[in-house]
PDB file of C-alpha atoms in Angstrom:
ATOM      1  CA  ALA B   1      87.599-174.418  38.862  1.00 88.00           C
ATOM      2  CA  GLU B   2      85.961-174.101  41.908  1.00 94.00           C
ATOM      3  CA  ALA B   3      83.055-176.389  41.023  1.00 94.00           C
ATOM      4  CA  ALA B   4      85.193-178.633  39.772  1.00 94.00           C
ATOM      5  CA  TYR B   5      87.635-179.264  42.642  1.00 94.00           C
ATOM      6  CA  ARG B   6      84.190-179.807  44.872  1.00 93.00           C
ATOM      7  CA  THR B   7      83.435-182.777  42.654  1.00 94.00           C
ATOM      8  CA  LEU B   8      86.997-184.384  43.453  1.00 95.00           C
ATOM      9  CA  ASP B   9      87.851-186.410  46.446  1.00 96.00           C
ATOM     10  CA  PRO B  10      87.830-184.099  49.344  1.00 94.00           C
ATOM     11  CA  ASN B  11      90.938-186.658  51.286  1.00 97.00           C
ATOM     12  CA  VAL B  12      93.253-185.908  48.549  1.00 97.00           C
ATOM     13  CA  ALA B  13      95.633-182.994  49.559  1.00 97.00           C
ATOM     14  CA  GLY B  14      96.323-181.775  45.792  1.00 96.00           C
ATOM     15  CA  HIS B  15      92.207-181.391  45.342  1.00 97.00           C
ATOM     16  CA  GLN B  16      92.207-179.338  48.650  1.00 97.00           C
ATOM     17  CA  ALA B  17      95.103-177.085  47.776  1.00 97.00           C
ATOM     18  CA  GLY B  18      93.259-177.120  43.870  1.00 97.00           C
ATOM     19  CA  LEU B  19      90.259-175.789  45.565  1.00 98.00           C
ATOM     20  CA  ALA B  20      92.041-173.378  47.810  1.00 97.00           C
ATOM     21  CA  ARG B  21      93.996-171.745  45.213  1.00 97.00           C
ATOM     22  CA  ALA B  22      90.414-171.447  43.160  1.00 97.00           C
ATOM     23  CA  LEU B  23      88.799-169.795  45.889  1.00 97.00           C
ATOM     24  CA  ALA B  24      91.711-167.359  46.515  1.00 96.00           C
ATOM     25  CA  ALA B  25      91.083-166.207  43.291  1.00 96.00           C
ATOM     26  CA  GLN B  26      87.550-165.518  43.726  1.00 96.00           C
ATOM     27  CA  GLY B  27      88.745-163.467  46.749  1.00 95.00           C
ATOM     28  CA  LYS B  28      87.003-166.336  48.927  1.00 96.00           C
ATOM     29  CA  ILE B  29      90.481-165.661  51.393  1.00 96.00           C
ATOM     30  CA  PRO B  30      88.503-167.417  54.357  1.00 96.00           C
ATOM     31  CA  ASP B  31      87.396-170.380  52.392  1.00 97.00           C
ATOM     32  CA  ALA B  32      90.677-170.773  51.020  1.00 97.00           C
ATOM     33  CA  VAL B  33      92.509-170.498  54.197  1.00 97.00           C
ATOM     34  CA  ALA B  34      90.041-174.008  55.323  1.00 97.00           C
ATOM     35  CA  ALA B  35      90.847-175.535  52.227  1.00 98.00           C
ATOM     36  CA  TYR B  36      94.512-175.149  52.888  1.00 97.00           C
ATOM     37  CA  GLN B  37      94.244-176.025  55.755  1.00 96.00           C
ATOM     38  CA  ARG B  38      92.826-179.225  55.260  1.00 97.00           C
ATOM     39  CA  ALA B  39      95.219-180.027  52.603  1.00 97.00           C
ATOM     40  CA  ALA B  40      98.015-179.522  54.907  1.00 95.00           C
ATOM     41  CA  ALA B  41      96.416-181.834  57.490  1.00 96.00           C
ATOM     42  CA  LEU B  42      96.134-184.633  54.973  1.00 97.00           C
ATOM     43  CA  ASP B  43      99.736-184.063  54.145  1.00 96.00           C
ATOM     44  CA  PRO B  44     101.895-182.426  56.433  1.00 93.00           C
ATOM     45  CA  ALA B  45     104.634-182.697  54.282  1.00 94.00           C
ATOM     46  CA  TYR B  46     102.837-180.880  51.155  1.00 95.00           C
ATOM     47  CA  ARG B  47     105.371-177.929  51.471  1.00 95.00           C
ATOM     48  CA  ASP B  48     103.345-175.801  48.760  1.00 94.00           C
ATOM     49  CA  ALA B  49     100.248-175.981  50.712  1.00 94.00           C
ATOM     50  CA  ILE B  50     102.049-175.014  53.982  1.00 95.00           C
ATOM     51  CA  VAL B  51     103.204-171.503  52.404  1.00 95.00           C
ATOM     52  CA  GLU B  52      99.991-171.077  50.388  1.00 96.00           C
ATOM     53  CA  LEU B  53      98.165-171.154  53.446  1.00 96.00           C
ATOM     54  CA  GLY B  54     100.802-168.734  55.107  1.00 96.00           C
ATOM     55  CA  SER B  55     100.301-166.473  52.143  1.00 95.00           C
ATOM     56  CA  SER B  56      96.258-166.910  52.778  1.00 95.00           C
ATOM     57  CA  LEU B  57      96.850-166.145  56.245  1.00 96.00           C
ATOM     58  CA  GLU B  58      98.468-162.977  55.677  1.00 96.00           C
ATOM     59  CA  ALA B  59      95.837-161.839  52.973  1.00 93.00           C
ATOM     60  CA  ALA B  60      93.319-162.220  55.485  1.00 94.00           C
ATOM     61  CA  GLY B  61      95.367-160.306  57.884  1.00 95.00           C
ATOM     62  CA  ARG B  62      96.086-163.021  60.088  1.00 96.00           C
ATOM     63  CA  LYS B  63      99.944-162.111  60.308  1.00 97.00           C
ATOM     64  CA  LYS B  64     100.653-164.048  63.497  1.00 97.00           C
ATOM     65  CA  GLU B  65      99.283-167.270  62.653  1.00 96.00           C
ATOM     66  CA  ALA B  66     101.119-167.040  59.148  1.00 96.00           C
ATOM     67  CA  ALA B  67     104.166-166.689  61.006  1.00 96.00           C
ATOM     68  CA  GLU B  68     103.446-169.547  62.965  1.00 95.00           C
ATOM     69  CA  VAL B  69     102.872-171.774  59.498  1.00 93.00           C
ATOM     70  CA  TYR B  70     105.793-170.560  57.919  1.00 93.00           C
ATOM     71  CA  ALA B  71     107.834-171.864  60.326  1.00 92.00           C
ATOM     72  CA  GLN B  72     106.762-175.023  59.762  1.00 84.00           C
ATOM     73  CA  ALA B  73     107.537-175.088  56.044  1.00 80.00           C
TER      74      ALA B  73
END
């Protein structure tokens, strides 16, 4: 799935969120965080991406950042 998402337009929030989900499923949490951050930056109203960003930050042990992200959701 990761390879397929990498072929899509990186300037589409949904594509970045899909890539992030694929990365997270592979345990590539830092890469997933970066992709979720891009998705949220591309579409600040994309609530699912923001919540999943928070979850990924928690998984990375970045609890304070996760709390800040959740406050935006």
